[in-house]
Coordinates of C-alpha atoms in Angstrom, one line a residue:
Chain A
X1 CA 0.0 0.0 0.0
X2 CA 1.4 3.4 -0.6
X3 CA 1.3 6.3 2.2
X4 CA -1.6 7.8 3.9
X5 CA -2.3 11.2 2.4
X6 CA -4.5 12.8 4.4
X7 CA -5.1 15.7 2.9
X8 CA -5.6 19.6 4.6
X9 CA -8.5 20.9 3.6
X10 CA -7.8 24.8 4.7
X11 CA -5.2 25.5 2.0
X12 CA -3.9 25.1 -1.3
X13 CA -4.6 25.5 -5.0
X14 CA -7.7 25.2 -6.3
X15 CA -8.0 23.4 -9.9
X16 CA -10.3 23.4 -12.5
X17 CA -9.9 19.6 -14.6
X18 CA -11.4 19.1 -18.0
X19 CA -11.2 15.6 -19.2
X20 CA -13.2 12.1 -18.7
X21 CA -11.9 9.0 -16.4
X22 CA -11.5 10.8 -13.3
X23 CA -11.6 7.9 -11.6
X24 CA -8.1 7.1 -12.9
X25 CA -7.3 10.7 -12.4
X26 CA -8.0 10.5 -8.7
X27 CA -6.6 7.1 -7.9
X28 CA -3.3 7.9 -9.8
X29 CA -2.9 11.2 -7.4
X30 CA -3.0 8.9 -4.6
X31 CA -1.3 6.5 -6.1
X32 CA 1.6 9.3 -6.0
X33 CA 1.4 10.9 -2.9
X34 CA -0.8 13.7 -3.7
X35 CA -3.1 14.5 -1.1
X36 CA -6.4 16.2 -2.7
X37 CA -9.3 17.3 -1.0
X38 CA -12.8 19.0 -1.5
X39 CA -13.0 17.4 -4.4
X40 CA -16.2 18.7 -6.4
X41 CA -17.4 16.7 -9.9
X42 CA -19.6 19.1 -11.4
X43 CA -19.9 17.4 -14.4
X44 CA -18.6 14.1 -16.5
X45 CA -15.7 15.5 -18.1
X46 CA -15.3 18.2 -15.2
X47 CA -14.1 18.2 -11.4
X48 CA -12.5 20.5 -9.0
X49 CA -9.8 19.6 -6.6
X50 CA -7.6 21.1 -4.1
X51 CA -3.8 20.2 -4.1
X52 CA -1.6 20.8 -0.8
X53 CA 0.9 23.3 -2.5
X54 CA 3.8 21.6 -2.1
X55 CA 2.0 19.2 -4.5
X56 CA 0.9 21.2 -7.6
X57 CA 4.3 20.3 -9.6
X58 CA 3.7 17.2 -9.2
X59 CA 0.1 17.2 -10.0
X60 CA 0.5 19.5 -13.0
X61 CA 3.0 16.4 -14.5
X62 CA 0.4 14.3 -13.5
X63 CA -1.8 16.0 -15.4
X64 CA 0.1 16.9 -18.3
X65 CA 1.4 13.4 -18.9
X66 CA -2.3 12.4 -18.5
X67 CA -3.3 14.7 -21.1
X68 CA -5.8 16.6 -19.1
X69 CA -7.0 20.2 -19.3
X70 CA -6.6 21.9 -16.0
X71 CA -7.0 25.9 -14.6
X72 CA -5.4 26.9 -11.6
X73 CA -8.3 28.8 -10.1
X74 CA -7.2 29.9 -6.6
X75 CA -4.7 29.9 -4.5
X76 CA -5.2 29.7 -0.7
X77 CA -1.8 29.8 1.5
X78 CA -1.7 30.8 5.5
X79 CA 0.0 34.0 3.9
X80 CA -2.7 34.8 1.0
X81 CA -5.2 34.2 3.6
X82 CA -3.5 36.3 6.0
X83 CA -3.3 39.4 3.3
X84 CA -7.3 38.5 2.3
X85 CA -7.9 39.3 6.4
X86 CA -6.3 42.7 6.2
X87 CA -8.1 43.6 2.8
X88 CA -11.3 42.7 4.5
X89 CA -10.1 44.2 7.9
X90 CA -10.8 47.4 7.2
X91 CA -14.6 46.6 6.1
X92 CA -15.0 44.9 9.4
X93 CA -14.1 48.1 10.8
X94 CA -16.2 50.1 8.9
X95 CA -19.4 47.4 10.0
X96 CA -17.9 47.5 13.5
X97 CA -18.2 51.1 13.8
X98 CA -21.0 51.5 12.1
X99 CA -23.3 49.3 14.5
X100 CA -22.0 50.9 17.5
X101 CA -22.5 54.5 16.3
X102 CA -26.3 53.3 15.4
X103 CA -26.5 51.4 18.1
X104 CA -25.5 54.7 20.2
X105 CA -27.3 57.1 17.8
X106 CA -30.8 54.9 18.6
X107 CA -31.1 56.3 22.0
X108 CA -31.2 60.1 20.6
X109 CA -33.9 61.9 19.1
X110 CA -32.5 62.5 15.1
X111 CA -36.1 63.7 13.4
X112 CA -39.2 65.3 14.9
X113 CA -42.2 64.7 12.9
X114 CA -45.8 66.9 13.7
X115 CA -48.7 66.1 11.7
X116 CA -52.2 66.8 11.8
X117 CA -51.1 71.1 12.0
X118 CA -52.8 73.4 10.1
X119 CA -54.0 76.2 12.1
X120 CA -50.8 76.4 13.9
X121 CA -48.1 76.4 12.6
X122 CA -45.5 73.5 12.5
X123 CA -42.3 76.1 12.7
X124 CA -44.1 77.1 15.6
X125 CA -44.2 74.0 17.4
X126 CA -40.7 73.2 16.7
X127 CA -39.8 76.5 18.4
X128 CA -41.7 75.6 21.0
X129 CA -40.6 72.1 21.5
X130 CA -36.9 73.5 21.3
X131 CA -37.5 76.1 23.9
X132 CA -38.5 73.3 26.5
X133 CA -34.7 71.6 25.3
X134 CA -36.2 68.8 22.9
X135 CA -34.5 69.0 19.6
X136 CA -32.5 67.3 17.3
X137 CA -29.9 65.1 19.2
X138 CA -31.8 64.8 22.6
X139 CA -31.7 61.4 24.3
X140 CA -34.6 60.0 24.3
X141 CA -34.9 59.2 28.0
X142 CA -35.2 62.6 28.9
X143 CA -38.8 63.1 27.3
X144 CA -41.8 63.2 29.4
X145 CA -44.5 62.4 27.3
X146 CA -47.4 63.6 29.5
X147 CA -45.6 66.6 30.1
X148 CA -44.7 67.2 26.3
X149 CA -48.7 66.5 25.1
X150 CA -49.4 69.3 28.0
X151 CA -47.0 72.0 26.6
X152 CA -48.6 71.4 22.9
X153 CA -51.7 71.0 24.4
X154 CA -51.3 74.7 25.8
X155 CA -51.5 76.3 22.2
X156 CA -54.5 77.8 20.3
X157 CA -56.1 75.6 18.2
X158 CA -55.0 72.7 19.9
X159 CA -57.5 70.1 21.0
X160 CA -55.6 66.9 21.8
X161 CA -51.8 65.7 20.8
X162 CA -50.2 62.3 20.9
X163 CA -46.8 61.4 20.8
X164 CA -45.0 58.7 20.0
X165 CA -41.1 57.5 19.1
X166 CA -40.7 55.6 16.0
X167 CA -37.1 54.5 15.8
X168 CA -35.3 57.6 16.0
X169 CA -38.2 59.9 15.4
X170 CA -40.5 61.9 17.9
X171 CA -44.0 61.5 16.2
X172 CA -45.9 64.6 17.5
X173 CA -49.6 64.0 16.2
X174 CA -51.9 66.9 16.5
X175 CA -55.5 67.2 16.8
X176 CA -57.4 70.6 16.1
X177 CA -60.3 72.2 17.5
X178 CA -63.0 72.8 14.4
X179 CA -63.9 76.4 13.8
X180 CA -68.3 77.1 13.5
X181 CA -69.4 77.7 10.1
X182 CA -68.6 81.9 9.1
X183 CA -70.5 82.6 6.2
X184 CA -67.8 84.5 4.1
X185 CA -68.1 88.2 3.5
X186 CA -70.5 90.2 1.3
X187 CA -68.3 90.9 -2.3
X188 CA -67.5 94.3 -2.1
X189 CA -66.9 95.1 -5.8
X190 CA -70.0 92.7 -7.0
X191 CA -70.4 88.8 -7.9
X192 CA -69.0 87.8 -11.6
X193 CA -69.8 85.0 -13.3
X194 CA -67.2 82.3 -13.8
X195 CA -68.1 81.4 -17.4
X196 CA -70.1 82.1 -20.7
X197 CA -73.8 80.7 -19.7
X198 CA -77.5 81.8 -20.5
X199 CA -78.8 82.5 -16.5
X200 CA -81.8 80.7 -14.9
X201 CA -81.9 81.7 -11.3
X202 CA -80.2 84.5 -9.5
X203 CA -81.0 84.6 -6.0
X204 CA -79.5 88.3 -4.7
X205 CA -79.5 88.2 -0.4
X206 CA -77.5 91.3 -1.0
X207 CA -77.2 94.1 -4.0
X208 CA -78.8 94.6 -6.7
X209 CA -79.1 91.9 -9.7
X210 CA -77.4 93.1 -13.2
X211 CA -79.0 90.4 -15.2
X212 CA -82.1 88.9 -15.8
X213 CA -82.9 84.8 -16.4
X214 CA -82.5 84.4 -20.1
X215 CA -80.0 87.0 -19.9
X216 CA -76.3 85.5 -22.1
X217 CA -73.5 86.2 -19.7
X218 CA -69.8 86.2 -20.9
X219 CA -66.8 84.9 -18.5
X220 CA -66.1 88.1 -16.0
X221 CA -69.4 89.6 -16.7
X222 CA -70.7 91.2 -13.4
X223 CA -73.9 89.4 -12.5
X224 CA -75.1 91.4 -8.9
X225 CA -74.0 94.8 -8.1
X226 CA -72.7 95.8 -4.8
X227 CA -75.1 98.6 -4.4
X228 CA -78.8 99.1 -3.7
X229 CA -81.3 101.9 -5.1
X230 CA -82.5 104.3 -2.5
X231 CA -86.4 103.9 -3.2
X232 CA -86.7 108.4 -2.0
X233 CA -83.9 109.6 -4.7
X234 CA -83.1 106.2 -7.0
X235 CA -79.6 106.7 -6.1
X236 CA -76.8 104.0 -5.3
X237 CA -76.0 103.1 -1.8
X238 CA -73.0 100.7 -1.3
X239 CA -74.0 97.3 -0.1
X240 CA -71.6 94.2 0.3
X241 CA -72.9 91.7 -2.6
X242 CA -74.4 88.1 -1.4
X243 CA -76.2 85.7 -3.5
X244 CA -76.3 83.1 -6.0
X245 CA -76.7 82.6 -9.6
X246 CA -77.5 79.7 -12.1
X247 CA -76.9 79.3 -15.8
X248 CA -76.7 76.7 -18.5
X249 CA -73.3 76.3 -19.9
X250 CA -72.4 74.4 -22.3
X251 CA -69.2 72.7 -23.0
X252 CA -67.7 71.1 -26.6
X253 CA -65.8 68.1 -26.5
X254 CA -63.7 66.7 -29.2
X255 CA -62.1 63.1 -29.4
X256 CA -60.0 61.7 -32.8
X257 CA -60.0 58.2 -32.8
X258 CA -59.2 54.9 -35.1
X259 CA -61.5 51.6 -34.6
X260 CA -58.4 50.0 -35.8
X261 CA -55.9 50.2 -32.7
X262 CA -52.4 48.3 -31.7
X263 CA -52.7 47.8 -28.2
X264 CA -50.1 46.1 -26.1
X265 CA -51.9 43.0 -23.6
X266 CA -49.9 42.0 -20.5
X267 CA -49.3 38.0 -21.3
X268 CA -49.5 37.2 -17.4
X269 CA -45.7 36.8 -17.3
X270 CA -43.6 39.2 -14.8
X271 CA -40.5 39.3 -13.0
X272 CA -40.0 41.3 -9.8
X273 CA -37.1 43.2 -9.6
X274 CA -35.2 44.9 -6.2
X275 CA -32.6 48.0 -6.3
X276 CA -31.4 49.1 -3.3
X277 CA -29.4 52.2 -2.8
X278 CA -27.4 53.6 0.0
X279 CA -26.3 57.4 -0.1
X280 CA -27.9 57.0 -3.4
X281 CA -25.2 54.8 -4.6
X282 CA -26.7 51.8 -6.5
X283 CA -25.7 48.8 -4.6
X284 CA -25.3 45.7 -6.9
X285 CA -25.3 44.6 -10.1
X286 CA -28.0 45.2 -12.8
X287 CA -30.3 43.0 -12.7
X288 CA -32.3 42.0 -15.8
X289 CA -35.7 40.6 -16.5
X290 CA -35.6 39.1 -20.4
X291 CA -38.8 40.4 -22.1
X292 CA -38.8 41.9 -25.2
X293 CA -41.7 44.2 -25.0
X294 CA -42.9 45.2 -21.4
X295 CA -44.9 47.4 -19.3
X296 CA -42.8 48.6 -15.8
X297 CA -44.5 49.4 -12.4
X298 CA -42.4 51.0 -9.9
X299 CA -42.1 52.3 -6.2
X300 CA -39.5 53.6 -4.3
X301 CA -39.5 52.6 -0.8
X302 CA -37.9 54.5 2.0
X303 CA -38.3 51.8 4.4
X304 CA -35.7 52.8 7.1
X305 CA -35.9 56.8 7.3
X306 CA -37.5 55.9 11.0
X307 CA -34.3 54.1 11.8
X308 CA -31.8 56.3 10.7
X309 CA -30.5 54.6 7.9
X310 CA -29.9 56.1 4.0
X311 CA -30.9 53.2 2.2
X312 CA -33.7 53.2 -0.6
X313 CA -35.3 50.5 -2.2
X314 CA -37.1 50.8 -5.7
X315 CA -39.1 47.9 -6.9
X316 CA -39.7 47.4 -10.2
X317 CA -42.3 45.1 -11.2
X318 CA -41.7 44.0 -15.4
X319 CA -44.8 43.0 -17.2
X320 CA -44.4 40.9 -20.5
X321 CA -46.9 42.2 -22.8
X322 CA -47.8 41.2 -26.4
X323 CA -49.2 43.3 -29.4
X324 CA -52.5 42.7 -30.6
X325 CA -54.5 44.2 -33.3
X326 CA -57.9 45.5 -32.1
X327 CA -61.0 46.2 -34.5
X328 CA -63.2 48.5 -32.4
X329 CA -67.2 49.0 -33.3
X330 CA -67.8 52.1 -34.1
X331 CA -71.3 52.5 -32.0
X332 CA -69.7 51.3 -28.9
X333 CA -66.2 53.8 -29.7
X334 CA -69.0 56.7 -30.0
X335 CA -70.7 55.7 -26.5
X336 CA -67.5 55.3 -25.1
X337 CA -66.2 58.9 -26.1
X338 CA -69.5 59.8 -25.3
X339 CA -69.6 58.6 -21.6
X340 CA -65.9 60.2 -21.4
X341 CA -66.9 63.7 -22.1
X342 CA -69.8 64.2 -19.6
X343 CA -68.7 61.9 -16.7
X344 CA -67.4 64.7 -15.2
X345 CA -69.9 67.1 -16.2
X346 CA -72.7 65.7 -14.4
X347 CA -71.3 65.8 -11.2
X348 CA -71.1 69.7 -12.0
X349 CA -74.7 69.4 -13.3
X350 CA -77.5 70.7 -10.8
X351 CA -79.8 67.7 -10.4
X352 CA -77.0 65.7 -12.7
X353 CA -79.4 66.5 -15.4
X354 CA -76.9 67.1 -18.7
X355 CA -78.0 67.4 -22.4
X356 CA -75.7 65.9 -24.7
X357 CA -75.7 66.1 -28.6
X358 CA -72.9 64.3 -30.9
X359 CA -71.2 64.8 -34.2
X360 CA -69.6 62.5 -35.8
X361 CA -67.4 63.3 -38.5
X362 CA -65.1 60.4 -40.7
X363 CA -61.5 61.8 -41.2
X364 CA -60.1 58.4 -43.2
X365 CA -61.3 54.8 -43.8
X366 CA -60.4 54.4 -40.1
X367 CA -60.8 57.4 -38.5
X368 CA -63.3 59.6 -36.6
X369 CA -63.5 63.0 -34.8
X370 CA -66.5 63.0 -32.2
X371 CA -67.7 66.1 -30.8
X372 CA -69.9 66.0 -27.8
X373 CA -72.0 69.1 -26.9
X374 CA -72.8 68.8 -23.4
X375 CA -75.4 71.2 -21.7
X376 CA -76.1 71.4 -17.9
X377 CA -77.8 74.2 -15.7
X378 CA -74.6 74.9 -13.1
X379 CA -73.6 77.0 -10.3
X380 CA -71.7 80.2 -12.6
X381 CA -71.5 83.1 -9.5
X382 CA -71.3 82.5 -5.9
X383 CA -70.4 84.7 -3.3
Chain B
X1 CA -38.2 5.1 -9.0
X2 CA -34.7 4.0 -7.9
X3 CA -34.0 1.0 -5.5
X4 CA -33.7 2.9 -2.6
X5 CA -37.1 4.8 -3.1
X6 CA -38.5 1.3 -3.3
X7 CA -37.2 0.0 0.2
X8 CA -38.4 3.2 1.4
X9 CA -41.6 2.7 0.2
X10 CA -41.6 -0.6 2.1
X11 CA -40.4 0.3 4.8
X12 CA -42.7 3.2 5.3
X13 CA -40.4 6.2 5.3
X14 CA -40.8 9.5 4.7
X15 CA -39.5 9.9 1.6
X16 CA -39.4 13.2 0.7
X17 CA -37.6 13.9 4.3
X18 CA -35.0 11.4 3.5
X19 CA -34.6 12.0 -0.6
X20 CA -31.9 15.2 0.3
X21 CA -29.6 12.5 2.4
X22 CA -27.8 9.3 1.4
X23 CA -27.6 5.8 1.3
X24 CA -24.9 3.5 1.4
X25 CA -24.2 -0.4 0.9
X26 CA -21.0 -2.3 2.1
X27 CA -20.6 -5.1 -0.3
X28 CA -19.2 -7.8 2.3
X29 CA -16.4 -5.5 3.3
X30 CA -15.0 -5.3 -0.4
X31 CA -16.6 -2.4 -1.7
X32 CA -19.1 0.7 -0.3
X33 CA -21.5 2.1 -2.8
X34 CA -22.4 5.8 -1.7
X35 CA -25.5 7.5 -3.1
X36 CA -26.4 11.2 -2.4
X37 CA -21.9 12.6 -2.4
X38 CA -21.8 16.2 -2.6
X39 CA -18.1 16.3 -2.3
X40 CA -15.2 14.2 -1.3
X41 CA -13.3 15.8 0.8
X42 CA -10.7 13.4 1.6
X43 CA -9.0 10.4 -0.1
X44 CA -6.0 8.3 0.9
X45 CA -5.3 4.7 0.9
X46 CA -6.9 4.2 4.1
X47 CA -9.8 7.0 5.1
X48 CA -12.2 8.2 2.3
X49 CA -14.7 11.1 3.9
X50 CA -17.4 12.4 1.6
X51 CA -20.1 14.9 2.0
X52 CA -23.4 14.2 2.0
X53 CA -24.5 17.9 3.2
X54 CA -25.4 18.0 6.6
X55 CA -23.4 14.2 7.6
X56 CA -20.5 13.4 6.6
X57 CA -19.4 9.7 6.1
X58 CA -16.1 8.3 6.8
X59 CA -15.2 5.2 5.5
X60 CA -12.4 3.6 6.8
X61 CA -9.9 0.6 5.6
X62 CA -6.9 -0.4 3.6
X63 CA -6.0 -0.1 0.2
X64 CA -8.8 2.4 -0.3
X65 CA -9.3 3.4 -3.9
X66 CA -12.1 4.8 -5.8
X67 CA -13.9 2.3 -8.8
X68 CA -16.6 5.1 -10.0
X69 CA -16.9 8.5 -9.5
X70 CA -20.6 10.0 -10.5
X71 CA -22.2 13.2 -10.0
X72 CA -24.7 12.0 -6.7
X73 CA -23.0 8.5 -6.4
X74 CA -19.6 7.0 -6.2
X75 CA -18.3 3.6 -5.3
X76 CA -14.9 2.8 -3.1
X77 CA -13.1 -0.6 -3.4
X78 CA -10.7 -1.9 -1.1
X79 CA -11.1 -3.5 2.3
X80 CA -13.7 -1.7 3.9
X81 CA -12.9 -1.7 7.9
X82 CA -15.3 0.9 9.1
X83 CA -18.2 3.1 7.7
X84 CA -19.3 5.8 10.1
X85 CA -21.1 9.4 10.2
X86 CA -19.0 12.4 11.4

């Protein structure tokens, strides 16, 4: 028998072998002394192995007189491994420091977040809060919440605050008190009207009325005076102007269209793909998704800001989608322009009540312009 | 389904908890047939140890040499002292 060769696994050369019969391969290493280890076959005519390295000259005869292919891949000796520490130390340092300055950063206050202000002012609050010494960069245990809500609590307009930390953040939430109803003053100068219309209705509180229903009003046009008529002399006496007044307007629309459209269906195929970024440095390769044609989706999440920590993630979902050819019917196109154009018009409309009249016009052997009148009795002047 | 699926079967075993581990047959002390190798870690004339992921099996003897070398399977001849998990 020839001599134990028990092979150490920690270093040596790594080496890539092309060639078939490995069996032979491996049994005439042994047979001469060479002591291999973490031997991987990935394949029939492939296989890795590690050689001690005071055995690759012999193994690269070995292999040469064999007639195999081989590539020295890596090389692992106590003294590359030593140099691949101190490369990496300096990372480790990096990590190491890193986690203790979070770590101490965590028990400080770094971001002070008030919502639910609109009365008072947020600058205010902030101002306020710094006065009593909580700011940026105090620690955390030194914050008495039921004495915090209190000091907010103090300031007009306030009705109720909570507060909360969210990783490194103070979350001040505020609550304010609801003002009654103030009607809003009388219109010194007069009421105009908003847009062309023919008037229906005025209803003047206040002033005198400049129009009459049936009356064609332009854009601008004053519709009640700010004055009254003395009933002794027929003179004008200055009166703040407060009323209403209804017209019909009406409103073109216009829509070009083809019935013969490319559209582009999603074929139910995606792939998710994750960026991440820190200091708004990309961090890793690009990655790619393999469709040809393709609809994106994406969102950018800022899932640590709580915590302190710069890195962004954006999430792109890829869609594969497909062309198809799409003969559209004309009546249905028409409705469907149709239904467009006074959607939002009859949410504007008084009652909802609208008026609609269509022209359709053929531009090509495809192609159509629809117009859609739309009528509707509205709200033009308001004061 | 291979042999050992079939004994498995038989025997009642979970197979899909044992399909990610090995299996291993000493011919009368002459040979060891090993099914499930991820890597062979060691070779000399008298210790063979192979990973099998999460075990590893030693197998000890003289004259150790390896007869086939697949990629899940591989077959040592020699005379086979010892096979043992370590």
């Amino acid at each position: 028998m020839k001599t134990e060769n028990k092979a150490k696994t920690r270093y040596g050369t790594r080496i890539l072998i092309e060639g078939f019969n490995q069996t032979r391969l491996l049994n005439t290493l042994r047979g001469e002394g060479v002591a291999c280890s973490c031997i991987d076959k990935l394949s029939p005519a492939k296989i890795y192995i590690t050689v001690a390295q005071k055995d690759c000259n012999k193994t690269f005869a070995i292999l040469k007189k064999l007639c195999y292919t081989y590539t020295v891949t890596a090389s692992v000796s106590p003294r590359s491994f030593g140099r691949y520490l101190i490369a990496k130390a300096a990372l480790l340092a990096c990590i190491a420091l890193f986690t203790v300055l979070y770590a101490f950063s965590y028990r400080f206050i770094w971001r002070i977040e008030i919502t639910g202000a609109e009365k008072v002012e947020t600058a205010a609050i902030e101002r306020l809060l710094a006065e009593n010494g909580i700011k940026r960069g105090t620690a955390k245990s030194g914050i008495n919440f039921t004495a915090l809500r209190s000091l907010v609590n103090a300031q007009d307009d306030v009705l109720e605050t909570s507060v909360s930390f969210s990783g490194v953040t103070l979350k001040i939430e505020v609550t304010e008190t609801i003002d009654a109803y103030t009607p809003p003053p009388p219109a010194v100068n007069g009421i105009f009207s908003r847009c062309d219309a023919v008037v229906t209705r005025i209803n003047a509180e206040s002033g005198t009325p400049l129009v009459q229903p049936g009356s064609r009003v332009f854009s601008g046009a004053k519709l009640i005076g700010a004055y009254r008529i003395s009933a002794q002399d027929q003179t004008e006496i200055p009166v703040g102007a407060v009323g209403t007044v209804y017209g019909t307007v009406t409103f073109t629309d216009s829509f070009a269209f083809s019935l013969n459209q490319t559209v582009h269906v999603r074929t139910g195929k995606k792939r998710r793909r994750t960026e991440y970024t820190l200091f708004g440095l990309k961090i890793g390769a690009k990655e790619r998704h393999g469709f040809a044609a393709y609809e994106t989706e994406t969102r950018e999440i800022y899932a640590f800001q709580n915590w302190f920590i710069p890195l962004k993630m954006r999430q792109t979902v890829y869609y594969q989608v497909s062309e198809s050819r799409i003969k559209y019917d004309l009546a249905e196109r028409t409705q469907y322009f149709t239904d467009t154009a006074t959607a939002n018009r009859s949410i504007q409309a008084i009652g909802g009540e609208l008026t609609v009249q269509t022209k359709l016009e053929q531009i090509s052997q495809d192609g159509y312009i629809l117009h859609v009148f739309t009528q509707a009795e509205m709200l033009i002047a308001q004061n | 389904m291979s042999f050992y699926q079939e004994i498995g079967n038989i025997l009642g075993l979970d197979w899909a908890h044992i399909a990610g581990g090995y299996s291993l047959v000493n011919y009368n002390g002459e040979a060891v047939y090993i099914e499930g190798v991820k890597k062979l870690l060691v070779i000399s004339d008298t210790e063979i140890i192979v990973d099998t992921g999460k075990p590893r099996i030693r197998v000890s003897g003289e004259g150790l040499a390896i007869f086939s070398l697949e990629e899940k399977t591989m077959v040592v001849k020699g005379t086979i002292n010892r096979t043992e998990e370590v």
